[in-house]
Short mmCIF file of C-alpha atoms in Angstrom, two decimals:
data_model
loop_
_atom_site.label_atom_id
_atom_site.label_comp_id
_atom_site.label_asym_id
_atom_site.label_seq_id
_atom_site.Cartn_x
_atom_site.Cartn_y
_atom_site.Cartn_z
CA UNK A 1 45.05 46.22 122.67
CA UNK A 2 45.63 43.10 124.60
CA UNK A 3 43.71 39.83 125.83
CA UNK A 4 43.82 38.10 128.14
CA UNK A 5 44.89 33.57 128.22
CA UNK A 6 44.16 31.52 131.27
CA UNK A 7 47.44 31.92 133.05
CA UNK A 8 50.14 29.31 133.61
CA UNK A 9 50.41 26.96 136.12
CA UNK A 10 54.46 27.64 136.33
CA UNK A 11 55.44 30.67 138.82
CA UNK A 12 54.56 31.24 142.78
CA UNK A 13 52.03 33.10 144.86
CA UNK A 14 53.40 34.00 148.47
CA UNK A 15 50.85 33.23 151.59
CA UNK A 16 48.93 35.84 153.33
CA UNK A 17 51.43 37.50 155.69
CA UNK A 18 53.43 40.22 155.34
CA UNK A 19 57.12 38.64 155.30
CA UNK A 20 55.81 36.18 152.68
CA UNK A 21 54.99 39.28 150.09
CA UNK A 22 57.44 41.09 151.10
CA UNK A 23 59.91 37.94 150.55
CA UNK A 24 57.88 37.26 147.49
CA UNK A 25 58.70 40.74 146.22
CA UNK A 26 61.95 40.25 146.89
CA UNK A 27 62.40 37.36 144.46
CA UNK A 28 60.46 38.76 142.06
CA UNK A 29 62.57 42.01 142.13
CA UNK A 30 66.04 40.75 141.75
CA UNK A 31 64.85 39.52 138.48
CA UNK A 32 63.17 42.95 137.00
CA UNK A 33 65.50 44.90 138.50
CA UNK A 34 67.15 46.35 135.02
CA UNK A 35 63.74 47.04 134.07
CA UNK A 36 63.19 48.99 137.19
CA UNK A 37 66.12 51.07 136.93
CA UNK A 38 65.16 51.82 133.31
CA UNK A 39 61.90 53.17 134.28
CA UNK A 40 63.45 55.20 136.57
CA UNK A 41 65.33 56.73 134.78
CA UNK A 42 62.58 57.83 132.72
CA UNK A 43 61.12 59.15 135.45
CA UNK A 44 64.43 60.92 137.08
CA UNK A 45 65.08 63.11 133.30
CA UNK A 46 61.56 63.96 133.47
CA UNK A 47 61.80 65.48 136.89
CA UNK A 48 65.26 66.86 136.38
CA UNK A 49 63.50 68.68 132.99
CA UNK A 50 60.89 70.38 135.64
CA UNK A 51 63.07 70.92 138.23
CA UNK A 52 65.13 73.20 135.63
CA UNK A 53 62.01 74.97 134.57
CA UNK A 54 60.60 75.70 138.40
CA UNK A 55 63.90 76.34 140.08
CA UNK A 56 62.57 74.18 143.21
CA UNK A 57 65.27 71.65 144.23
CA UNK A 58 63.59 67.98 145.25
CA UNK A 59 66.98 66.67 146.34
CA UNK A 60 68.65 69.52 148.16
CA UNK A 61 64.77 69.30 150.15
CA UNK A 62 65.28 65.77 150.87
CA UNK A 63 68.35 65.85 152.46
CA UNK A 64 66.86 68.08 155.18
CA UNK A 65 64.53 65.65 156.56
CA UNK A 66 67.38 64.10 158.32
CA UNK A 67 66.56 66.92 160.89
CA UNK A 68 63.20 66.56 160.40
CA UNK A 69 60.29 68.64 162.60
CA UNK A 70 56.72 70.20 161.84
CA UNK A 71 58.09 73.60 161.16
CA UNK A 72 60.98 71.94 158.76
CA UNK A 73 58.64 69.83 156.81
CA UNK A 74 56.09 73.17 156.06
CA UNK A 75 59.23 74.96 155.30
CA UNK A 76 59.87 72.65 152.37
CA UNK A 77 56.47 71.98 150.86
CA UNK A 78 55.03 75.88 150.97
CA UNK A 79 57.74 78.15 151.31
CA UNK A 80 60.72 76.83 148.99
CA UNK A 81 61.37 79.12 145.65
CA UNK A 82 59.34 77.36 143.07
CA UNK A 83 57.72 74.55 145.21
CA UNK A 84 54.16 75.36 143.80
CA UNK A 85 55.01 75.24 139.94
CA UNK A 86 57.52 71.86 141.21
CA UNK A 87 54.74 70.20 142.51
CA UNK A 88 51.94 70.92 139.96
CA UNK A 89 54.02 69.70 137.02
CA UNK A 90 55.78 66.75 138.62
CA UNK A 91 52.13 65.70 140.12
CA UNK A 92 50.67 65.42 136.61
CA UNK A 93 53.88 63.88 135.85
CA UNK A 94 53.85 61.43 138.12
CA UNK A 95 50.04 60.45 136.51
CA UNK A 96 51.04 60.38 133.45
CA UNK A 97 54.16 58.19 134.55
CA UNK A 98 52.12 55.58 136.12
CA UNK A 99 51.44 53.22 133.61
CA UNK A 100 55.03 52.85 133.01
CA UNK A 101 55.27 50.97 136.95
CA UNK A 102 51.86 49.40 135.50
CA UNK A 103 54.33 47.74 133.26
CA UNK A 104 56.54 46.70 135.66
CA UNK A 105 53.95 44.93 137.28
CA UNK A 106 53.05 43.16 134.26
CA UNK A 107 56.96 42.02 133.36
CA UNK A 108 57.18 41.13 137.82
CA UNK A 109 54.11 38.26 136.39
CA UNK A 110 56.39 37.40 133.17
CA UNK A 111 59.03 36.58 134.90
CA UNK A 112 56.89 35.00 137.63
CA UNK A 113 55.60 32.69 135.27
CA UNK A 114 58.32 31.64 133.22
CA UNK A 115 57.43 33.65 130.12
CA UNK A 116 60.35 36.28 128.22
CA UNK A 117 60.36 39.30 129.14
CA UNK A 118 60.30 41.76 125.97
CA UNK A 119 61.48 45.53 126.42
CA UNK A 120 57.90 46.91 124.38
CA UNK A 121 56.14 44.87 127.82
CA UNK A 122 57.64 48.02 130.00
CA UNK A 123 54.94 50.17 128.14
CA UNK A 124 51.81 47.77 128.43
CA UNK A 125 50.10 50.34 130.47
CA UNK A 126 50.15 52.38 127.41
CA UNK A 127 48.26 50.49 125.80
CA UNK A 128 45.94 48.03 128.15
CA UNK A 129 43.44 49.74 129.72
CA UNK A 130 45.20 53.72 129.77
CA UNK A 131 42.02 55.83 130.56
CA UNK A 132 41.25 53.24 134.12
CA UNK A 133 45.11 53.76 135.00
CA UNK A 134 45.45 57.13 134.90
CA UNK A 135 42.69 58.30 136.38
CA UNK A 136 43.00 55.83 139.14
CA UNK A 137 46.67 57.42 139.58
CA UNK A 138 44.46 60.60 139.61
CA UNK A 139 42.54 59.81 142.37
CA UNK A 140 44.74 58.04 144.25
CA UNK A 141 47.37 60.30 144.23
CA UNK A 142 44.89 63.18 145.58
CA UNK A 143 44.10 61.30 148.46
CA UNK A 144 48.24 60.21 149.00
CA UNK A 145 48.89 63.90 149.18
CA UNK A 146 46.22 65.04 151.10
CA UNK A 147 47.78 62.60 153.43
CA UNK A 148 51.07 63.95 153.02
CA UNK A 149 50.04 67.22 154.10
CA UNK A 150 49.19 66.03 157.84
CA UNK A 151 52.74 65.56 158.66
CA UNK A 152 53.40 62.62 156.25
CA UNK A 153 52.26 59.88 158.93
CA UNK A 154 48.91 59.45 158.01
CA UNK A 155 50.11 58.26 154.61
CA UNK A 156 51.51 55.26 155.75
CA UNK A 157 48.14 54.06 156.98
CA UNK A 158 45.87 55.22 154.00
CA UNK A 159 48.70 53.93 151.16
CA UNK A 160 47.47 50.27 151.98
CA UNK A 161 44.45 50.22 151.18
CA UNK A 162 45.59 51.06 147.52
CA UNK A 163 48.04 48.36 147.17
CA UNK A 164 46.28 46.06 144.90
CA UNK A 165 44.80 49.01 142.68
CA UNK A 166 47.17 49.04 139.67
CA UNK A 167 47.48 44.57 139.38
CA UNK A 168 43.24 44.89 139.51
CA UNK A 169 43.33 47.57 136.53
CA UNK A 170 46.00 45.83 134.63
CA UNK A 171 44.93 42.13 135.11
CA UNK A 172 41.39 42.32 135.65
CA UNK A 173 41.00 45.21 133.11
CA UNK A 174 38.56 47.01 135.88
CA UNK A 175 37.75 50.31 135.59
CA UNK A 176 39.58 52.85 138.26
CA UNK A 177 36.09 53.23 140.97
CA UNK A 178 36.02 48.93 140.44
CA UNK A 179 39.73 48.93 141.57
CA UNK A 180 39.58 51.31 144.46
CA UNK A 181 36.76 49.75 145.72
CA UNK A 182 37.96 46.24 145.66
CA UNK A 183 41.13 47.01 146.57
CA UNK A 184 40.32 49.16 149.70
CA UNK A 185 37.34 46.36 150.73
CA UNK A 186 40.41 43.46 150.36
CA UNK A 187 42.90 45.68 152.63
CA UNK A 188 39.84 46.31 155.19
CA UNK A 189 39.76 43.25 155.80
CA UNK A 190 43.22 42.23 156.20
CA UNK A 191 44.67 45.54 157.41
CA UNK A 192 46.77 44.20 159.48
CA UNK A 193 49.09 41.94 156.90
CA UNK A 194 48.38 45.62 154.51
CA UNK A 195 49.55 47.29 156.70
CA UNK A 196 52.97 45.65 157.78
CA UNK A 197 53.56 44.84 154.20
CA UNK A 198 52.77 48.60 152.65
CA UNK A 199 55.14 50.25 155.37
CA UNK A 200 57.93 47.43 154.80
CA UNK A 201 57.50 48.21 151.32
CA UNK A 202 57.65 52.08 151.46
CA UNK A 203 60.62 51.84 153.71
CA UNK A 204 62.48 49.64 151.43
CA UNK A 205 61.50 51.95 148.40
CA UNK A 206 62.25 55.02 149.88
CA UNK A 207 66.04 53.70 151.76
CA UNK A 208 67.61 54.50 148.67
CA UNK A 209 67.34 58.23 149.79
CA UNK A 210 69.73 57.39 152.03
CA UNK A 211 72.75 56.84 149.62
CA UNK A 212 72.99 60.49 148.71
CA UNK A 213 69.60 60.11 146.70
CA UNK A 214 70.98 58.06 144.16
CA UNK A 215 70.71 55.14 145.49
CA UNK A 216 66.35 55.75 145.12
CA UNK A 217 67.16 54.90 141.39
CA UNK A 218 67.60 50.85 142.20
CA UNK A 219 64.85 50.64 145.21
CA UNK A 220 62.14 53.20 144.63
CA UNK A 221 60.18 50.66 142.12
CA UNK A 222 59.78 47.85 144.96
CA UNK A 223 56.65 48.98 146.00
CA UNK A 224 55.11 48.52 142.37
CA UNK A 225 56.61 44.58 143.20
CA UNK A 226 54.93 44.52 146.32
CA UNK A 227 51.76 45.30 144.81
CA UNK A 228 52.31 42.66 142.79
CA UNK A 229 53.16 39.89 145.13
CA UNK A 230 50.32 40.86 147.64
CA UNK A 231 47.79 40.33 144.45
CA UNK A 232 49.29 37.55 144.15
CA UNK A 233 48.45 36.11 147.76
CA UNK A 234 44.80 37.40 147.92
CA UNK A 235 43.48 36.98 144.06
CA UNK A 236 45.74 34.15 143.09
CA UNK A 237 48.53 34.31 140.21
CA UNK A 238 46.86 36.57 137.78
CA UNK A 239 45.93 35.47 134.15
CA UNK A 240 48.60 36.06 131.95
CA UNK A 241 48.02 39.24 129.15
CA UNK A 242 48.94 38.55 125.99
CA UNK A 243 49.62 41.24 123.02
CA UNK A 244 47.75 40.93 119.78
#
């Protein structure tokens, strides 16, 4: 269990535009980037482990979006060998997964604010608040993938409105219906700066695809940053948790 100290006047909060958080996240990134890459590869064994057990390749599917149409995209999510078992387990995977980038967030404010860093602080989410973050990845992730399933598009204007969920349950200790709500009310009304920054923030976390899929290892956690620096900017530098 943790509590929570009136945080520190040290570290920065970006202003309310989109190349300031995205700039912010930046910063913030280049100095949690080890910790990134270690949670993903936590992440990358796990799906590699259900991969093995459905016999659905994720990487041979994402190199054929470079010729990407409507018939392509349906071809890969419902008619691939194992694509229904792939996406069942590495759905609840992902869940279970997310406060592990929860943590992330938490060592992006560490580092923001001056304070060591710790390797245990990767796992906060564990511990701080567990029930709230995983059943806000619940939700969440439903509504991301019913997105997903109208030609991927419409995600990119409903992820925004969730960018501030995880910082809200992890600083504010809110419960997950507290979080969505404040955190799609916030993005309504500043869609516009949400919106540039989310997409910015995707694209960066998703260009790694583009070195052979490997290279989604060192940028797919930006967008946890993101969140991060766009709390930041609307609910000031968060108090800082610390472990009992």
């Amino acid at each position: 269990m943790s509590e929570f100290n009136e945080f520190d006047q040290q570290g920065s909060a970006p202003n309310r535009d989109t190349g300031s958080i995205i700039s912010h996240a930046f910063e913030m990134y280049k100095g949690v980037i080890l910790y990134a890459v270690v949670a993903m590869i936590i992440y990358i064994i796990g799906d590699s482990i259900i991969q093995s057990i459905s016999g659905f390749n994720s990487y041979a599917s994402y190199s054929d979006f470079k010729d990407f149409d409507a018939d392509a995209y349906r071809e890969i999510l419902f008619n691939r060998p194992g694509t229904t078992l792939y996406y069942s387990f590495t759905g609840l995977f992902t869940i279970l997964l997310s406060p592990l980038f929860v943590g992330l967030i938490y060592i992006a404010n560490k580092f923001n604010t001056k304070i060591p860093v710790e390797f245990s602080d990767l796992f906060i989410g564990y511990r701080q608040n567990l029930g709230n973050i995983l059943l806000y990845s619940l939700i969440s992730n439903i509504i991301l993938w019913i997105s997903a399933l109208m030609c991927v598009i419409p995600v990119f204007f409903v992820f925004p409105l969730f960018l501030l969920g995880y910082p809200i349950l992890l600083f504010e200790n809110a419960n997950a219906m507290d979080a969505i709500s404040k955190s799609y009310n916030i993005a309504r009304e500043n869609y516009g700066v949400f919106l540039g920054a989310g997409i910015l923030a995707a694209l960066i976390s998703i260009s790694g695809l583009l070195l052979c899929c490997i290279g989604i290892i060192f940028t797919y956690p930006f967008i946890y940053i993101a969140m991060y620096s766009a709390y930041c900017a609307y609910l000031g530098k968060p108090r800082q948790i610390t472990k009992k």
